[in-house]
Coordinates of C-alpha atoms and ligand atoms in Angstrom, one line a residue:
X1 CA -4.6 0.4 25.0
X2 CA -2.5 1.9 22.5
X3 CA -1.3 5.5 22.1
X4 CA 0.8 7.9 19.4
X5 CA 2.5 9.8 21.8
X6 CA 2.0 13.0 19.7
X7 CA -2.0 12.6 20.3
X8 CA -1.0 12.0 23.8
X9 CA 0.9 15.2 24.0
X10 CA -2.3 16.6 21.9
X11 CA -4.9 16.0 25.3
X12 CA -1.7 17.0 28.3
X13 CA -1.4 13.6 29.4
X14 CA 1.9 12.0 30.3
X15 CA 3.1 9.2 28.1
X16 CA 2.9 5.4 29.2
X17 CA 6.2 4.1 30.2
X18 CA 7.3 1.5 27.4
X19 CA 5.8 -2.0 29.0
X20 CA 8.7 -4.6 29.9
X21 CA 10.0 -6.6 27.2
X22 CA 8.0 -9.8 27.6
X23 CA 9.8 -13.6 27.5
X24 CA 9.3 -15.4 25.4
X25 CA 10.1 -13.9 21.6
X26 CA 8.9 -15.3 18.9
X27 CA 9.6 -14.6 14.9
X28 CA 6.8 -13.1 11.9
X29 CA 7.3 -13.6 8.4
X30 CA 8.8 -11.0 6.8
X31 CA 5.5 -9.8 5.0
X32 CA 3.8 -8.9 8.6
X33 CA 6.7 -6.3 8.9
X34 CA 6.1 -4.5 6.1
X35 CA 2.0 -4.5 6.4
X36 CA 2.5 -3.3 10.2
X37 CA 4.9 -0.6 9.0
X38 CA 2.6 1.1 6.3
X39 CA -0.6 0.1 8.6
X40 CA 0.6 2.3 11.5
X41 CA 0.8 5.1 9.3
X42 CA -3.1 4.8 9.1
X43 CA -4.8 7.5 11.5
X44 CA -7.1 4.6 12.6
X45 CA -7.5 4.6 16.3
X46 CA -7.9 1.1 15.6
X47 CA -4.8 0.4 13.6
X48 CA -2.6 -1.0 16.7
X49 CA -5.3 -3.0 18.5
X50 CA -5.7 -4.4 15.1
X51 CA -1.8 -5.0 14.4
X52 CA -2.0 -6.5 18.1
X53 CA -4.7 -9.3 17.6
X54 CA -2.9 -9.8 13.6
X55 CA 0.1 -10.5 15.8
X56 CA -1.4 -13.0 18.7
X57 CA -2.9 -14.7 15.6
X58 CA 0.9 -14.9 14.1
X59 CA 1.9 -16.4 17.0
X60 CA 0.0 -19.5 17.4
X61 CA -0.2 -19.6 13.5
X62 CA 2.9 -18.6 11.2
X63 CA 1.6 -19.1 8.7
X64 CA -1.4 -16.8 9.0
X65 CA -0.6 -14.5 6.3
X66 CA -1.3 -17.1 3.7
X67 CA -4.8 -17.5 4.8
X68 CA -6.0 -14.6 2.2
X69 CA -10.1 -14.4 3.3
X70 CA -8.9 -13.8 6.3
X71 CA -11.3 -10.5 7.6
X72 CA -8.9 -9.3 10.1
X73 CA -5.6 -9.6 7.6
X74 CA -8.1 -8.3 4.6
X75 CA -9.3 -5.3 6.6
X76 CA -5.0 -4.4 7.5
X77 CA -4.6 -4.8 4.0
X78 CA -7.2 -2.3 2.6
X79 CA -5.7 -0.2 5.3
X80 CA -2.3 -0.7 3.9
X81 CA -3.5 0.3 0.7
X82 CA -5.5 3.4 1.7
X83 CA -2.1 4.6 2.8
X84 CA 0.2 3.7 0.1
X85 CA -2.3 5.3 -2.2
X86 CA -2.3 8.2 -0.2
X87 CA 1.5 8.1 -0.1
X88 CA 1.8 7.8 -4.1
X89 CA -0.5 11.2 -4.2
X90 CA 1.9 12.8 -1.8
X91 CA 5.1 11.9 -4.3
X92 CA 3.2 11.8 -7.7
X93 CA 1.5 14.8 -7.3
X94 CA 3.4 17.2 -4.5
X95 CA 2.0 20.2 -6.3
X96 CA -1.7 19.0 -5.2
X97 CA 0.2 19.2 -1.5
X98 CA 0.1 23.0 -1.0
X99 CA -2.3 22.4 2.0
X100 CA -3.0 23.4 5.2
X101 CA -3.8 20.3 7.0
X102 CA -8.0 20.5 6.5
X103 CA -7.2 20.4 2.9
X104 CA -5.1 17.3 3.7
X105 CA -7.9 15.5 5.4
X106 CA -10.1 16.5 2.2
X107 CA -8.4 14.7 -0.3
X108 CA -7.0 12.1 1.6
X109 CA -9.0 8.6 2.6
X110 CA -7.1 8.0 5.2
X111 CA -6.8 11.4 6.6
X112 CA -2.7 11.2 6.8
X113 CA -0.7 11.2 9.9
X114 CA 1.1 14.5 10.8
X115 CA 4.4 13.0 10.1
X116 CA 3.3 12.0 6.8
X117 CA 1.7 15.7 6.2
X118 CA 5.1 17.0 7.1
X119 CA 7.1 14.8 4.6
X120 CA 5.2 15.6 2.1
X121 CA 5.9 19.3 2.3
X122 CA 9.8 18.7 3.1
X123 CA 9.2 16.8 -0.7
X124 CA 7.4 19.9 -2.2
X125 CA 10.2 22.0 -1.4
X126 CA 12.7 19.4 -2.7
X127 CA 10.7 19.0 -5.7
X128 CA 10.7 22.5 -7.3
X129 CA 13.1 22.6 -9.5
X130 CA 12.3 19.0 -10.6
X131 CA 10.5 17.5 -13.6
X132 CA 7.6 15.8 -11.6
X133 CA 7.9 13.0 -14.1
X134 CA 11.7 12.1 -14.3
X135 CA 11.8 12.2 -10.6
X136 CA 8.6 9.9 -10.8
X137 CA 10.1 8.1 -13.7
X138 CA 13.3 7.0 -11.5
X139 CA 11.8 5.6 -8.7
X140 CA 9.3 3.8 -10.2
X141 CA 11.8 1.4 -12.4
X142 CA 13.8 0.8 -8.8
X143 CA 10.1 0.5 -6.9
X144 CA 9.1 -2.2 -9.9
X145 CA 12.7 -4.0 -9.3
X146 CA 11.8 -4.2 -6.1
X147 CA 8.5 -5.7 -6.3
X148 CA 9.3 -7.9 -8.9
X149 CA 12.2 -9.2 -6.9
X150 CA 9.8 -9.6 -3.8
X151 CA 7.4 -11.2 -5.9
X152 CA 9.6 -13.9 -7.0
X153 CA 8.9 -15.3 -3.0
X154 CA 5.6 -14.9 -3.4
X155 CA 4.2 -17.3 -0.8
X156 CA 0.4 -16.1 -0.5
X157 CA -1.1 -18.7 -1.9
X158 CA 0.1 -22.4 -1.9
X159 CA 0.0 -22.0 -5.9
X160 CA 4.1 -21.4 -5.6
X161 CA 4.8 -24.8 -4.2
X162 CA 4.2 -26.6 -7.8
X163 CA 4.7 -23.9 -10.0
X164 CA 8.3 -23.0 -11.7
X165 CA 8.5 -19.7 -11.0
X166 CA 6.6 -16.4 -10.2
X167 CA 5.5 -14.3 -13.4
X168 CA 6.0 -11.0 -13.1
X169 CA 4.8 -8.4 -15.9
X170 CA 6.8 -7.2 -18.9
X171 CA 6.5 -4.1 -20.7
X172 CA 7.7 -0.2 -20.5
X173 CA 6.7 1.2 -16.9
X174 CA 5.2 4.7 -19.3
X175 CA 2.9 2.1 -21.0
X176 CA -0.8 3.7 -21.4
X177 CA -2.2 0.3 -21.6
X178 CA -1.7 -2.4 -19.2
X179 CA -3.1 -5.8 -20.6
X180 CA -4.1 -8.5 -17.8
X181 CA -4.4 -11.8 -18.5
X182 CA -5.6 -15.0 -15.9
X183 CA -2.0 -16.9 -14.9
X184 CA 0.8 -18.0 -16.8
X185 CA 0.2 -20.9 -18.9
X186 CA 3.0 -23.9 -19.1
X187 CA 5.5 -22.3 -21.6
X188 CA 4.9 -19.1 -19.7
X189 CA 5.7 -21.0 -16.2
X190 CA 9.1 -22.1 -18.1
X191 CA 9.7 -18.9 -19.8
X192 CA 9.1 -16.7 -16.7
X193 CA 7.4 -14.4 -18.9
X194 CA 3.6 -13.6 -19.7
X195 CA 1.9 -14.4 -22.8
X196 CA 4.9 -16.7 -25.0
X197 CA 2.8 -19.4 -25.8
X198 CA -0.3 -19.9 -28.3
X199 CA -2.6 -17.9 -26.5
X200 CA 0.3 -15.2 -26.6
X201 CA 0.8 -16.1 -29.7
X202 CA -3.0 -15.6 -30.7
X203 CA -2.7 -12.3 -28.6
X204 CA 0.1 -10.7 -30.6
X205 CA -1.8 -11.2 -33.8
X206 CA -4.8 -9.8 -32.3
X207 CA -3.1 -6.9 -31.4
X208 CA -0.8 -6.3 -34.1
X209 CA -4.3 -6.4 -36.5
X210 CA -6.0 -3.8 -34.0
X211 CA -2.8 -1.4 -34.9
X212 CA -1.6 -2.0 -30.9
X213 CA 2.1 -3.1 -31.0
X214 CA 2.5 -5.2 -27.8
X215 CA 6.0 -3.4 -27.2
X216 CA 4.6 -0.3 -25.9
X217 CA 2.3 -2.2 -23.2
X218 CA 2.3 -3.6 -20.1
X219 CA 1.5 -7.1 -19.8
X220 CA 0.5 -9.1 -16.8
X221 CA -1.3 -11.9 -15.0
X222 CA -3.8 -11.5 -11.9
X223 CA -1.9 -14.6 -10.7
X224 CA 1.7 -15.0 -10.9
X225 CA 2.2 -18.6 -10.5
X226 CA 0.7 -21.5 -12.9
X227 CA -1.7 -23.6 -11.4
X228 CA -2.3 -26.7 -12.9
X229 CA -2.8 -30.7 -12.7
X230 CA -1.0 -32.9 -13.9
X231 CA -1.9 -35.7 -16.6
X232 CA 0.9 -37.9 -17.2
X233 CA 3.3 -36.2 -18.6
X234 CA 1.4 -33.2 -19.4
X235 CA 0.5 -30.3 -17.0
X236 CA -3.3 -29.1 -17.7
X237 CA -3.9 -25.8 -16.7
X238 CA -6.5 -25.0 -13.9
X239 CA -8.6 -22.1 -13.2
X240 CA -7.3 -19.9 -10.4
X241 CA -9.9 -19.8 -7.1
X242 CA -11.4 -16.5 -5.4
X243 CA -8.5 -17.0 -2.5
X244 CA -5.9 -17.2 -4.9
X245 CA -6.8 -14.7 -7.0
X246 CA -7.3 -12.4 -4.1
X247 CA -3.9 -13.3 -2.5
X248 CA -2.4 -12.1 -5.7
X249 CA -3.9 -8.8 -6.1
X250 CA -1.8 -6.8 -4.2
X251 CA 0.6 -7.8 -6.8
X252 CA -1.0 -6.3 -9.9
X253 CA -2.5 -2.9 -7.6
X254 CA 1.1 -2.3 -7.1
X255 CA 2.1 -2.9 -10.7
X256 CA -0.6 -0.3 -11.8
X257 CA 0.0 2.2 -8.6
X258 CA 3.7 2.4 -10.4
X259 CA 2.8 2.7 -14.1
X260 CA -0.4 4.3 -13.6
X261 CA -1.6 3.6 -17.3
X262 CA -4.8 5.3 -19.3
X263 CA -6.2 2.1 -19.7
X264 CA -6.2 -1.4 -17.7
X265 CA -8.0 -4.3 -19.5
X266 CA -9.0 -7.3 -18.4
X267 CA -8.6 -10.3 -20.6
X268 CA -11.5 -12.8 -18.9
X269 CA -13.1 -13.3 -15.9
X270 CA -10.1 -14.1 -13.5
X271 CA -8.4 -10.6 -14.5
X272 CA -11.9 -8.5 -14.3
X273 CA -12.5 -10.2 -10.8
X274 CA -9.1 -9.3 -10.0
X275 CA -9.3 -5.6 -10.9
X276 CA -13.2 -5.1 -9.8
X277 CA -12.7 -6.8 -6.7
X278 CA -15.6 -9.0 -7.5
X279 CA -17.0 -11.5 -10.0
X280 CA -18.1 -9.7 -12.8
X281 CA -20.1 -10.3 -16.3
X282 CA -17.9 -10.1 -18.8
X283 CA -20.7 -9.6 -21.5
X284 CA -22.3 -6.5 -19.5
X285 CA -19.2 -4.7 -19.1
X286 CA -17.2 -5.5 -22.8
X287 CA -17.2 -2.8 -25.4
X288 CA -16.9 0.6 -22.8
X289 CA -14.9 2.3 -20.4
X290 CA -15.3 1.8 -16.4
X291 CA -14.0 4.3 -14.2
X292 CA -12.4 2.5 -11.6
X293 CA -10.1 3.6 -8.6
X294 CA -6.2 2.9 -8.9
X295 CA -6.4 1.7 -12.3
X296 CA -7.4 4.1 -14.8
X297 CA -10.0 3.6 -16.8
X298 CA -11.2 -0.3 -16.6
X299 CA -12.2 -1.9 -20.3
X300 CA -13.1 -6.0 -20.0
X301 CA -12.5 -8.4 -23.1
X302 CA -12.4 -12.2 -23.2
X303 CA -9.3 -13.9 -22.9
X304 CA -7.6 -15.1 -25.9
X305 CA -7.3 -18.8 -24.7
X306 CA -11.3 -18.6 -25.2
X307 CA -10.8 -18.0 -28.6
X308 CA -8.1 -20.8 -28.8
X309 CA -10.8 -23.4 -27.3
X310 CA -14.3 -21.8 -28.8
X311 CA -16.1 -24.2 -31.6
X312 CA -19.1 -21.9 -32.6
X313 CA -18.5 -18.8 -34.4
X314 CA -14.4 -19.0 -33.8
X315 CA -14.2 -16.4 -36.8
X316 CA -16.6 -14.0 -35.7
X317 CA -15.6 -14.1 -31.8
X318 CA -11.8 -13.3 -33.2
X319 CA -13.1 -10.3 -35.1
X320 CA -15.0 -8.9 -31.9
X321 CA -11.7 -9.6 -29.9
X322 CA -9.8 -7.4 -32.3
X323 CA -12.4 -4.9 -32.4
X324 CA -12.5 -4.4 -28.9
X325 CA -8.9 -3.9 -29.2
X326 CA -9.4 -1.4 -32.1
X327 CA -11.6 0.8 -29.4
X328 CA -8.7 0.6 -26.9
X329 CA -6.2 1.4 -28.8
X330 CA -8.2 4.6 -29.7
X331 CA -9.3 5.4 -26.7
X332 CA -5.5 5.1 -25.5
X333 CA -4.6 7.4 -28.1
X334 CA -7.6 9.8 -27.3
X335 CA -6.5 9.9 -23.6
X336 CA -3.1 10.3 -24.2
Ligands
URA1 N1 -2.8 -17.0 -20.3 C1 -2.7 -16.0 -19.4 O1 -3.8 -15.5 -18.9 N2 -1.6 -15.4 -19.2 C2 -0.5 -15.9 -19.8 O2 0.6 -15.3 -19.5 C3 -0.6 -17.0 -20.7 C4 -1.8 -17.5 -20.9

């Protein structure tokens, strides 16, 4: 059994004597550190059994936190995420932090620890002088270093064995839109940079005839690593799974958590399934706005590649592309 010694204190009862250290140590990867340390924040009663049986798992398999269907590592990981979301309210928005604790509870998921309650009005009181949005502007560029540069080690999936490198996104961390595409292709492997070859190439037309200029967006993958086969000399891109795509998300939620943009669209069916959490129709969702949480408003397109490799109708699937990109662009502008 497992016990916060605060909510100990809370019911008069003495704390537990820290248990012996056991024999017999053994090592996590680095990642479990990090997903225990934001989990424990979560005012789950659960949260440390939880931890617990993630870290037996650990133990007889190191390499546990690659397996990304996991239930037990998914359910730590939503956890993870309710906090961090509830953490990025507390610094984004310390004005919304007035509270008495109730009102705490009321807006928060995860219903934040007292320690967490207590930071955030120690940050209040820091933070009234301040322009919320330099402050907010300055850590996110060294939170997005960060990521990026934790990103590059990315070993989630088995997709970083083959590829070059990771593929971060690119763009101005203020952008209102953030553009996801399905994986970098080969040149964007070599180029560690998203969208450079043809279909990029396609892409910045697209945009540049919609009246978008690429140069104030964010642009991304849903998977950071190429996956592909290879054909002789050549290297034929291959569709990312449901495992891999989900073992990259946490990627592109914290790229948006950080730039927080108007708009996030989905080029194809890999990034949609990536930001809905679920296979999705790209036809019943195209041409509108979906309110969606942690990402702004949601709009869906197809991919750009699609138009590379479509026979029928090439001309009139190009025009609907940049159409659809002539609604963001003005809903982007309306929003702003
Ligand atoms: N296709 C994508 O989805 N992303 C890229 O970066 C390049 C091609």
């Amino acid at each position: 059994m497992w016990q916060v010694e605060s909510e100990v204190d809370l019911f008069n009862m003495a704390p537990a004597p820290a248990p012996p250290a056991a024999e017999g140590a053994f090592s996590v990867p680095r990642p479990f550190v990090d997903l225990a340390r934001t989990v424990i924040r979560h005012r789950d009663p659960e949260r440390f059994s939880l931890l617990y049986a993630f870290l037996c798992r650990l133990r007889d398999n190191p390499r546990a936190m690659e397996d990304a269907a996991d239930p037990l590592l998914r359910r730590l990981e939503l956890m993870a995420r309710a906090v961090r979301r509830d953490m990025h309210k507390t610094r984004a928005f310390p004005q919304l932090c007035e509270p008495g604790e109730d009102e705490w509870k009321n807006m928060s998921e995860t219903a934040l620890m007292p320690d967490l309650i207590a930071g955030a009005q120690a940050w209040e009181t820091q933070m009234v002088a301040a322009s919320v949005a330099e402050m907010a502007g300055g850590n996110v560029t060294k939170r997005w270093e960060s990521v990026c540069a934790e990103a590059a080690h990315c070993t989630r999936c088995d997709l970083y064995k083959h590829a070059t490198q990771t593929v971060f996104g690119e763009g101005p961390l203020g952008a209102s839109i953030v553009f996801v595409g399905e994986q970098p292709g080969d040149q964007e492997d070599l180029a560690g940079k998203p969208f450079v070859g043809p279909a990029g190439q396609l892409f910045d037309k697209a945009l540049a005839e919609a009246g978008i200029d690429r140069k104030r967006t964010y642009v991304t993958n849903a998977v950071k690593h190429f996956k592909f086969v290879r054909r002789g000399k050549r290297r034929i891109h291959e569709k990312p799974n449901g495992g891999e795509i989900a073992a990259c998300r946490s990627w592109i939620q914290q790229e948006l958590a950080l730039i927080r943009p108007e708009l996030t669209v989905a080029l194809g069916a890999t990034a949609a399934r990536s930001l809905f959490g679920k296979a999705v129709t790209i036809s019943a969702l195209r041409g509108k706005g979906h309110a969606l949480a942690d990402v702004g408003e949601a709009w869906v397109t197809v991919h750009p590649s699609f138009l590379l490799r479509v026979r029928d109708n090439k001309e009139e699937e190009y025009a609907r592309f940049v159409e659809d990109l002539g609604h963001i662009g003005k809903r982007a502008r309306a929003l702003a």
